PDB file of C-alpha atoms in Angstrom:
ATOM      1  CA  UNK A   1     108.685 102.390 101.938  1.00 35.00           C
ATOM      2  CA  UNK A   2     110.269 101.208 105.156  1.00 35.00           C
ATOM      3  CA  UNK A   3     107.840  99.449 107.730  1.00 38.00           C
ATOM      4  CA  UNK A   4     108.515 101.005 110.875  1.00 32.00           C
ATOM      5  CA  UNK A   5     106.903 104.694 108.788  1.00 37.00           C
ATOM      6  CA  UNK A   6     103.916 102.866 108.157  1.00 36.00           C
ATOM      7  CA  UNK A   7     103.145 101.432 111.868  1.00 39.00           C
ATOM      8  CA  UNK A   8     103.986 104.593 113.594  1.00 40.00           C
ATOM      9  CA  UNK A   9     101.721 106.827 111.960  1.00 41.00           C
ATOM     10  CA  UNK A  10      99.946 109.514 114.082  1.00 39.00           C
ATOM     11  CA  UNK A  11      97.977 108.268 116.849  1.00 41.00           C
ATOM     12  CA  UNK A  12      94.882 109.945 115.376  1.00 41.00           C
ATOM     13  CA  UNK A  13      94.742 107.344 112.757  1.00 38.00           C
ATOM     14  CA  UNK A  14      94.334 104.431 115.658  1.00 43.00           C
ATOM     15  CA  UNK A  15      92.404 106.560 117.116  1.00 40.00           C
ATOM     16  CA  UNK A  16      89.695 105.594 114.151  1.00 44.00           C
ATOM     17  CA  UNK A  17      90.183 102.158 115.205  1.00 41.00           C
ATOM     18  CA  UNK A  18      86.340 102.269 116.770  1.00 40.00           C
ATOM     19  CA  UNK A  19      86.095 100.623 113.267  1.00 40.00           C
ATOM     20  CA  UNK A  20      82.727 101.624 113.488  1.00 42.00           C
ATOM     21  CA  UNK A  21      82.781 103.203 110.108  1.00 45.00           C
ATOM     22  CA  UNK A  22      79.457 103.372 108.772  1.00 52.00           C
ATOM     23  CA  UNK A  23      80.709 100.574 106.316  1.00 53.00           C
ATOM     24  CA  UNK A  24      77.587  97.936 107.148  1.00 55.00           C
ATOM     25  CA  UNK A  25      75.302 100.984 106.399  1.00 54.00           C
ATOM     26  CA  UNK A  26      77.085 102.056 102.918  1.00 53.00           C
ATOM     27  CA  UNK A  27      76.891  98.183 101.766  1.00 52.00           C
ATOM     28  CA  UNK A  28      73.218  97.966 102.290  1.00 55.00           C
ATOM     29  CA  UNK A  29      72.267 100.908 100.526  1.00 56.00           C
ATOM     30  CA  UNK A  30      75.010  99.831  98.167  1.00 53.00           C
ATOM     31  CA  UNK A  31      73.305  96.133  97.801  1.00 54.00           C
ATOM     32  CA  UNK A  32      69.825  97.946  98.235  1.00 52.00           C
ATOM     33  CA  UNK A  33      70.790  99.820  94.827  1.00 52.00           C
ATOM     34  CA  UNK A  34      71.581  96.536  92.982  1.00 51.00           C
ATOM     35  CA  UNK A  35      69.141  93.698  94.283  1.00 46.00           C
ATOM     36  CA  UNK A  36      71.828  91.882  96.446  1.00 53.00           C
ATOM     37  CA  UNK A  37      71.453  90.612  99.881  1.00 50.00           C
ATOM     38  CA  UNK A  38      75.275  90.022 100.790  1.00 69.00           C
ATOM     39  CA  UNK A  39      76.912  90.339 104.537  1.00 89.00           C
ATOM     40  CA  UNK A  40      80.129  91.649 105.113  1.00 93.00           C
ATOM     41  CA  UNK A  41      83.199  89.816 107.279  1.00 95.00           C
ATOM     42  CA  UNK A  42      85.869  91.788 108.062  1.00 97.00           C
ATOM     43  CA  UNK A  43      89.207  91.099 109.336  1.00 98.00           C
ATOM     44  CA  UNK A  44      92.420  93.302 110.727  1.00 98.00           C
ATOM     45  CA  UNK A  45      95.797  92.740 108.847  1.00 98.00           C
ATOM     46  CA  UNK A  46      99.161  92.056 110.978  1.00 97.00           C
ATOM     47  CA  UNK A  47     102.342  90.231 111.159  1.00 94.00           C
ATOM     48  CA  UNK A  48     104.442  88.740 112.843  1.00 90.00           C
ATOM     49  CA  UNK A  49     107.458  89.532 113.897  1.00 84.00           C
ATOM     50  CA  UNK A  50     109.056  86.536 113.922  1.00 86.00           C
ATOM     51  CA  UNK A  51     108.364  85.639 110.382  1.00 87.00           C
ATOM     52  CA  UNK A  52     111.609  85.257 108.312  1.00 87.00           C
ATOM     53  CA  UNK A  53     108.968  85.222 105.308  1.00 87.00           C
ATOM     54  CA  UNK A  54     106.860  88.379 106.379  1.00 88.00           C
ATOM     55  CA  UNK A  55     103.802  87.214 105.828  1.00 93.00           C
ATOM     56  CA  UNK A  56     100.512  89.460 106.358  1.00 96.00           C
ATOM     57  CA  UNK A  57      97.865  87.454 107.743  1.00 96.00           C
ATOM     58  CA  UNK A  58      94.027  88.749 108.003  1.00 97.00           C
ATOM     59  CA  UNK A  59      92.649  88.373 111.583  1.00 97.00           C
ATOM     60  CA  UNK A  60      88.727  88.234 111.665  1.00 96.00           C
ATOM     61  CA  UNK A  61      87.235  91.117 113.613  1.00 96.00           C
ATOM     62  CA  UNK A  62      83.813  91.351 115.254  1.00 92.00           C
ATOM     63  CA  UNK A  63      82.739  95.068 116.428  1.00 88.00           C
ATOM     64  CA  UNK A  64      81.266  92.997 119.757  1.00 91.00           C
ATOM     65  CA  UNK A  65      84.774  92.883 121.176  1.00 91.00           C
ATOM     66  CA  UNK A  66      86.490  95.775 122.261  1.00 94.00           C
ATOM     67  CA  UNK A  67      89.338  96.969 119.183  1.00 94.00           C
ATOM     68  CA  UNK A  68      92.271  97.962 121.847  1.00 93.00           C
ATOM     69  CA  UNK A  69      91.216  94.625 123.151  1.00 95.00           C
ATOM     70  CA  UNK A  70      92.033  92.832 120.030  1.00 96.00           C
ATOM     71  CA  UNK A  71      94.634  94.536 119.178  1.00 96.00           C
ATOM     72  CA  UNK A  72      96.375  93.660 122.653  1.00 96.00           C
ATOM     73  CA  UNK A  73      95.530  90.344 122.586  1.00 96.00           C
ATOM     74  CA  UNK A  74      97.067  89.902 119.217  1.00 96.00           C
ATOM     75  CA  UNK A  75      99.990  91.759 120.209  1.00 95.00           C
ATOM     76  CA  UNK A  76     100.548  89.148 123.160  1.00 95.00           C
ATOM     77  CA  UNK A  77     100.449  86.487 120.553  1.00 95.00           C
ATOM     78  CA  UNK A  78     103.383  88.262 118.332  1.00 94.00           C
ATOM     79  CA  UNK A  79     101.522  90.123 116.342  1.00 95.00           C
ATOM     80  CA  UNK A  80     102.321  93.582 114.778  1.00 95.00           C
ATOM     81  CA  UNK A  81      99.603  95.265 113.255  1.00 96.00           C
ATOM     82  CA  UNK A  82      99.208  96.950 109.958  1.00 96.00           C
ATOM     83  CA  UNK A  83      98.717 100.400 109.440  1.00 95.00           C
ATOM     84  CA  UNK A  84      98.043 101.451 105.548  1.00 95.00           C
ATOM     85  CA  UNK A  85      99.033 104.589 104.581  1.00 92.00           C
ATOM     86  CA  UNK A  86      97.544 106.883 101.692  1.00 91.00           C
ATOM     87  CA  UNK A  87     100.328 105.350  99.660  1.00 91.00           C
ATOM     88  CA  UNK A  88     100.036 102.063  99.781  1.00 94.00           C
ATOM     89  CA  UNK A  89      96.218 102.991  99.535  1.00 94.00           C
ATOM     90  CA  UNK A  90      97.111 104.461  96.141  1.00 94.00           C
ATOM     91  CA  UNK A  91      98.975 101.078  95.210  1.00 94.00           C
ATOM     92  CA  UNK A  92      96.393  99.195  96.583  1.00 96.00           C
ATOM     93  CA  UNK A  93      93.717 101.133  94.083  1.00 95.00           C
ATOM     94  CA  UNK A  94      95.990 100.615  91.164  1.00 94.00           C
ATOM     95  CA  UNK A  95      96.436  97.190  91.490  1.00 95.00           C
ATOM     96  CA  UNK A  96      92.719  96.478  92.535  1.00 95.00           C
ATOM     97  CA  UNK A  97      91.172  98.304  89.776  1.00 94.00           C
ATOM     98  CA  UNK A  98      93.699  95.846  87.449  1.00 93.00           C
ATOM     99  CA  UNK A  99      92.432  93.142  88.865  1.00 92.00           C
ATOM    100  CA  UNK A 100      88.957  94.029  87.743  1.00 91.00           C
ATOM    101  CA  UNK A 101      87.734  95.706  90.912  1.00 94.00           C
ATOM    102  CA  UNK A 102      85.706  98.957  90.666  1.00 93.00           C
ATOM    103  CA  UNK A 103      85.607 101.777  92.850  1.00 95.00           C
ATOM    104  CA  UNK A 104      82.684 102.508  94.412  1.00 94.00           C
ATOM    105  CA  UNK A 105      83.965 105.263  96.785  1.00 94.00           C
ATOM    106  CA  UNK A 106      86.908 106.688  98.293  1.00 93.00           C
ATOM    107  CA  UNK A 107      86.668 108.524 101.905  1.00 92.00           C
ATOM    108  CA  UNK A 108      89.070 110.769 103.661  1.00 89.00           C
ATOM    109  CA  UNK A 109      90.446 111.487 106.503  1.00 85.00           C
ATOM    110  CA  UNK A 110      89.762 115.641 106.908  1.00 80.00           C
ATOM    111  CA  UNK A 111      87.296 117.089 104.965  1.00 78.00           C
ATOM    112  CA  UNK A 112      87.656 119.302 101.568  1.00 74.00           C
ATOM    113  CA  UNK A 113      84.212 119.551 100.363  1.00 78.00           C
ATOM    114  CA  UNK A 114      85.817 120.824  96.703  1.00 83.00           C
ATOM    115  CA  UNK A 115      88.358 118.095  96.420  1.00 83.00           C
ATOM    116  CA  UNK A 116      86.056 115.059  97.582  1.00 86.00           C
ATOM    117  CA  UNK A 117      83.353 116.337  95.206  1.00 90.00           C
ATOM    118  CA  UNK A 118      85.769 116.190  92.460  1.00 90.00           C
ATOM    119  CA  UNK A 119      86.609 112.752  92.947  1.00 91.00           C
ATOM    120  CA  UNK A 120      82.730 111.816  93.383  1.00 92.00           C
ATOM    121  CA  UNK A 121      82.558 113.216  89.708  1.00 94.00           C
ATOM    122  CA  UNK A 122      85.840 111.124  88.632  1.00 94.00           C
ATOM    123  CA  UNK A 123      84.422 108.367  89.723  1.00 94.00           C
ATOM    124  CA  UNK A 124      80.703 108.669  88.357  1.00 94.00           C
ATOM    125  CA  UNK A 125      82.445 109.672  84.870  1.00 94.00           C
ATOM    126  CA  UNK A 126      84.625 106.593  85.142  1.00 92.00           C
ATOM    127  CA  UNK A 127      81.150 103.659  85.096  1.00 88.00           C
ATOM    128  CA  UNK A 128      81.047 105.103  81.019  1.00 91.00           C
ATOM    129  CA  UNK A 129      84.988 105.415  80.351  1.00 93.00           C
ATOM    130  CA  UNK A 130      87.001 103.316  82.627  1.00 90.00           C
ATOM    131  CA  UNK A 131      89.792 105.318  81.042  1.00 92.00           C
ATOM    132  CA  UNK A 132      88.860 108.237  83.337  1.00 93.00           C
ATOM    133  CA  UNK A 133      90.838 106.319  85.922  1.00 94.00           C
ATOM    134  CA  UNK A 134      94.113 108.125  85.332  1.00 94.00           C
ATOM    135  CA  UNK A 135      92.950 110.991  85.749  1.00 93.00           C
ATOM    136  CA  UNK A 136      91.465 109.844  89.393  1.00 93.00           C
ATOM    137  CA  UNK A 137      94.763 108.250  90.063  1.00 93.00           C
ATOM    138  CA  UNK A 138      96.617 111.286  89.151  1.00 91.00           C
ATOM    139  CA  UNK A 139      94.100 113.214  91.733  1.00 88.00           C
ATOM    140  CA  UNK A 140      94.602 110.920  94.775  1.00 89.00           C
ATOM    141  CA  UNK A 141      98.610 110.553  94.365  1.00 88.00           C
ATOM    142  CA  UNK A 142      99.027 114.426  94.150  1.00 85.00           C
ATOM    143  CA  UNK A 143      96.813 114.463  97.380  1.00 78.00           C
ATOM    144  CA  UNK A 144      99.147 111.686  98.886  1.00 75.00           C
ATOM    145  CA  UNK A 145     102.574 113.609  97.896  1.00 78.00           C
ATOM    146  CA  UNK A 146     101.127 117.371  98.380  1.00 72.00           C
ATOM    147  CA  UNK A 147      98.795 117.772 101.033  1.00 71.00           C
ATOM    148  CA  UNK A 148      98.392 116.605 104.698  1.00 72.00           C
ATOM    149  CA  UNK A 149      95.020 114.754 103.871  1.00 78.00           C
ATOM    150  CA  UNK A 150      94.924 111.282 103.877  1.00 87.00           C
ATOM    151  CA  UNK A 151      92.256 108.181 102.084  1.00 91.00           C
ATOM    152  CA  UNK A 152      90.440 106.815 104.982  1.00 93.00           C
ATOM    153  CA  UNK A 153      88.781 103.886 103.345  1.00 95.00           C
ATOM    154  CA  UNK A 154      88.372 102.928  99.536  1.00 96.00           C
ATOM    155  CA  UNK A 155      84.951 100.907  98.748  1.00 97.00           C
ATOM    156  CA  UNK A 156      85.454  98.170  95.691  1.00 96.00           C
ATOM    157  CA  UNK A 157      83.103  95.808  93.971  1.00 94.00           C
ATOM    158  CA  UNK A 158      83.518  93.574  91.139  1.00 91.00           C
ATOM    159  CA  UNK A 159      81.878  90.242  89.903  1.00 85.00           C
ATOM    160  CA  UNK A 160      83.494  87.236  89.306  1.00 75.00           C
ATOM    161  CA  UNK A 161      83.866  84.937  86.566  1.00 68.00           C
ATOM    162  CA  UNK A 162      82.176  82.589  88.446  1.00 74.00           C
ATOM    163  CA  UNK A 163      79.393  85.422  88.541  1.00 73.00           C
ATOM    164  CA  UNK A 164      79.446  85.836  92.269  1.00 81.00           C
ATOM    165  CA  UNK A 165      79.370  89.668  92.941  1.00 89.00           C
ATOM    166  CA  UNK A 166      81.914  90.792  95.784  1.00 93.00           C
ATOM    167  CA  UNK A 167      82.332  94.153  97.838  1.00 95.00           C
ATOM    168  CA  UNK A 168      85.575  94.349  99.552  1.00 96.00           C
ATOM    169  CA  UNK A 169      86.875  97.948 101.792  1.00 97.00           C
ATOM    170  CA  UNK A 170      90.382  98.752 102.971  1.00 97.00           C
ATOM    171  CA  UNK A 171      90.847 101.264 105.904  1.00 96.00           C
ATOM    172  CA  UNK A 172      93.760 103.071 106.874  1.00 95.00           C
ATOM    173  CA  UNK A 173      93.818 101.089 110.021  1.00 95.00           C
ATOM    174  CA  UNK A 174      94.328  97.783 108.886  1.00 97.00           C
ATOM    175  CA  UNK A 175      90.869  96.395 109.032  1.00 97.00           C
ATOM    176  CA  UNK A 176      89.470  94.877 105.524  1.00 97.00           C
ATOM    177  CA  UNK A 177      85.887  94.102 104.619  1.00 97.00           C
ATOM    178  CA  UNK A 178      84.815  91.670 102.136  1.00 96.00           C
ATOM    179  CA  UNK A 179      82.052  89.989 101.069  1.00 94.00           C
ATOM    180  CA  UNK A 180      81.463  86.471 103.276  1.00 94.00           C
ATOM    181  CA  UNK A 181      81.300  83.923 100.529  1.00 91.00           C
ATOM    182  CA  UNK A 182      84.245  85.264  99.086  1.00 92.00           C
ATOM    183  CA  UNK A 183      86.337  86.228 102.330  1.00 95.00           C
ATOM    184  CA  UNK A 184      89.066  83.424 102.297  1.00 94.00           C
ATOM    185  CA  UNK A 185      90.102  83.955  98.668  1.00 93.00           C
ATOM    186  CA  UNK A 186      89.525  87.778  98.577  1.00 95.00           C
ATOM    187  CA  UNK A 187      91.340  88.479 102.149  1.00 96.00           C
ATOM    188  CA  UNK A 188      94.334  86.080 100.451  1.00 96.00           C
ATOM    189  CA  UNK A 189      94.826  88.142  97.718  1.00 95.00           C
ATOM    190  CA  UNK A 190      94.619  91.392 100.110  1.00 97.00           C
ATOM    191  CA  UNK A 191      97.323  89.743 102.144  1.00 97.00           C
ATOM    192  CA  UNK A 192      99.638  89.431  99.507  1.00 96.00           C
ATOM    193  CA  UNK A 193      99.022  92.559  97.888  1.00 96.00           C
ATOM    194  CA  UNK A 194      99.909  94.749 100.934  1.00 96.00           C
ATOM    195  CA  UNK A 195     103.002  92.440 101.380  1.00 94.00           C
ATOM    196  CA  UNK A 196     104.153  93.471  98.083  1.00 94.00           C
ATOM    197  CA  UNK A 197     103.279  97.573  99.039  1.00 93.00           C
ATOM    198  CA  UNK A 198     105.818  96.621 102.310  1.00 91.00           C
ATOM    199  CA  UNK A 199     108.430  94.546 101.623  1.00 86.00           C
ATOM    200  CA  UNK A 200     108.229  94.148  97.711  1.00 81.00           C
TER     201      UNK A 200
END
């Protein structure tokens, strides 16, 4: 997948780049569920363009400041900014889910109440037989090659070996959320992950 196709997507996907997602709300009811009390950093991906070794580099991103702001200011510096499409998404899920990750939830762009119930049923099925995975993987890549409708933002979570419990998201628009005590390693492994969807 050549890079220029994935940063000059439609401008309605930058147009979500409020970034004000709902995501803080869905982790406390998330944590609320399971007894945790975590907070959430979140960072934008980009990179630069001078970089013989293309490396992706997570940019920490408060809501306080202004996102066309940011996303100047960063551009000043060099910057180019990632935008993930519902393919790399897709790779992004697969490879997640073999790290160990779980997903929690998977949002779209345009609503189909049928489809996006169908999934919700995938993925409550899937907590009793992780096998039930292919068939959601088979779902969301059909979407991505057939129709026009494309993943928003995936919801993981997963607990370490080291027993530390971490919720990550990945939107369409480059920003990432992840658990604060596990940020720097987590973000890391994003980083290198999406520079493997890009430039293999």
């Amino acid at each position: 997948m050549k890079l220029y196709n994935i940063q000059n997507r439609g401008q309605h996907i930058d147009s979500l780049a409020r970034v004000c997602y709902n995501t803080d709300a869905f982790f406390e009811n998330l944590n609320g569920k399971e007894g945790a009390d975590m907070t959430v950093e979140k960072a934008k991906l980009f990179w630069k363009k001078d970089d013989p070794e293309k490396k992706i580099e997570s940019i920490p991103y408060s809501e306080t400041e202004d996102y066309y702001k940011f996303l100047k200011r960063n551009h000043n510096a060099g910057y180019q900014q990632i935008i993930i499409s519902s393919e790399m998404m897709i790779q992004l899920l697969k490879m997640l889910v073999i790290d160990g990750y779980t997903i929690v939830n998977i949002e779209f762009a345009e609503q189909d109440t049928e489809f996006e119930e169908n999934i919700r049923r995938l993925l409550s099925r899937m907590k009793d037989n992780p096998a039930i995975f292919v068939q959601l993987y088979e779902q969301v890549e059909c979407l991505a090659e057939r129709s026009s409708i494309e993943i928003q933002r995936i919801y993981f979570k997963c607990r370490r070996v080291d027993e530390k419990a971490v919720q990550i998201f990945i939107q369409s628009n480059g920003i990432i959320g992840i658990t604060s005590s596990s940020f720097s390693e987590v973000s890391s492994q994003i980083c290198t992950k999406v520079e493997r969807c890009l430039f293999g």
